[in-house]
Coordinates of C-alpha atoms and ligand atoms in Angstrom, one line a residue:
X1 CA 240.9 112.4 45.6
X2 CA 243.0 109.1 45.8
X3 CA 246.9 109.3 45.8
X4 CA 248.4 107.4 42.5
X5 CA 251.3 105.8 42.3
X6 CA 252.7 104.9 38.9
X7 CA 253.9 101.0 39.2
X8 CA 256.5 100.6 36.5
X9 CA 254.2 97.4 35.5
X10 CA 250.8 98.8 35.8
X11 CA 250.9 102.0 35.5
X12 CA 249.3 104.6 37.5
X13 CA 246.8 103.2 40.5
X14 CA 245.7 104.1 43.4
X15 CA 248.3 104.3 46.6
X16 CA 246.4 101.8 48.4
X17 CA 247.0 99.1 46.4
X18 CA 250.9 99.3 47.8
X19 CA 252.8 98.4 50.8
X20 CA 256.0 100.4 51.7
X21 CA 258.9 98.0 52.3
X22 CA 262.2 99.8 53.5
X23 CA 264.8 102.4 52.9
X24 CA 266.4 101.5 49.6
X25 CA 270.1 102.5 49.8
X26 CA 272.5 103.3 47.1
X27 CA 274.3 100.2 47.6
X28 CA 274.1 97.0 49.1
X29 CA 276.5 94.8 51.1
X30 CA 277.8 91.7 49.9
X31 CA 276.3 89.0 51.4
X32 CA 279.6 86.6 51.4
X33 CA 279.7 84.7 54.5
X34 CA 283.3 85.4 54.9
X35 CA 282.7 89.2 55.3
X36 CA 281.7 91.3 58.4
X37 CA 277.8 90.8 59.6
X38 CA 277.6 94.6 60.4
X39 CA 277.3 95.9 57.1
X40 CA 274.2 93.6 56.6
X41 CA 273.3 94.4 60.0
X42 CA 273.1 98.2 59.5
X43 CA 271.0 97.5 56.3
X44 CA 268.3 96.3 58.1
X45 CA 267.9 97.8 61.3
X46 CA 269.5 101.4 61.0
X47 CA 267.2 103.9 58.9
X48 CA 268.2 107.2 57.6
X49 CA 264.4 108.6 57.7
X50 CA 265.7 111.8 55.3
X51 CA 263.6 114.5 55.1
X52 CA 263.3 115.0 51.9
X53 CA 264.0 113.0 48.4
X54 CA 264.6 109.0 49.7
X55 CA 265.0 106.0 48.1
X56 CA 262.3 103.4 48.9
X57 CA 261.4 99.8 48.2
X58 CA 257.7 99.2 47.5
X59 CA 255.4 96.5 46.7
X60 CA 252.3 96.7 44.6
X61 CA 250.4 94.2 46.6
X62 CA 246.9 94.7 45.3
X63 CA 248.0 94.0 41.4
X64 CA 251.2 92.5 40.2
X65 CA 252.8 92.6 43.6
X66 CA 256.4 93.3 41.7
X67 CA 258.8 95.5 44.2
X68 CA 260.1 98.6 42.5
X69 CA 262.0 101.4 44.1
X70 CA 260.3 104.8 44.1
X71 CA 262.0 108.0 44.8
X72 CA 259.4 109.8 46.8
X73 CA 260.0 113.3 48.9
X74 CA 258.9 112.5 52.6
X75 CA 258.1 116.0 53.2
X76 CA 255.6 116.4 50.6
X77 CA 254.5 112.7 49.1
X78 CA 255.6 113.6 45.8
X79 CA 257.1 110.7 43.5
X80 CA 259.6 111.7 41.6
X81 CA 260.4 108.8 39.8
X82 CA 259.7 104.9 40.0
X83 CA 261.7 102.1 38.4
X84 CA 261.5 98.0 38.2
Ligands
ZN101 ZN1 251.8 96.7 39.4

């Protein structure tokens, strides 16, 4: 039994057909040069690693290789919820 993973393009296919990008936090920082770099910073190199329900960036690579966000429980693999 494969895994699916229901792309918000494709529909349901088979989890190896994705690539897990990052964390996908509620908000982002701005990127305006004039602001503080630590923001940004924190964004990309400090991970929460919930246990639990996360936000998550993911790629289909093997089909329409769109990045959606996927709300996925890391304690049991369940999706929740995808969106584009
Ligand atoms: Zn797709």
């Amino acid at each position: 039994m494969s895994t699916l993973i229901p792309c918000p393009h494709c529909g349901d296919r088979p989890v190896q057909e994705f690539r897990y990008g990052s964390e996908a936090p509620a908000s982002r920082p701005q990127t305006d040069s004039s602001i503080d770099p630590a923001p940004l910073s924190s964004l990309l190199y400090d991970s929460v690693n919930p246990k639990g329900l996360a936000s998550e960036w993911w790629q289909h690579t093997a089909g329409c290789r769109l990045w959606f966000a996927i709300q996925r429980d890391t304690a049991t693999d369940l999706i929740a919820e995808t969106s584009a």
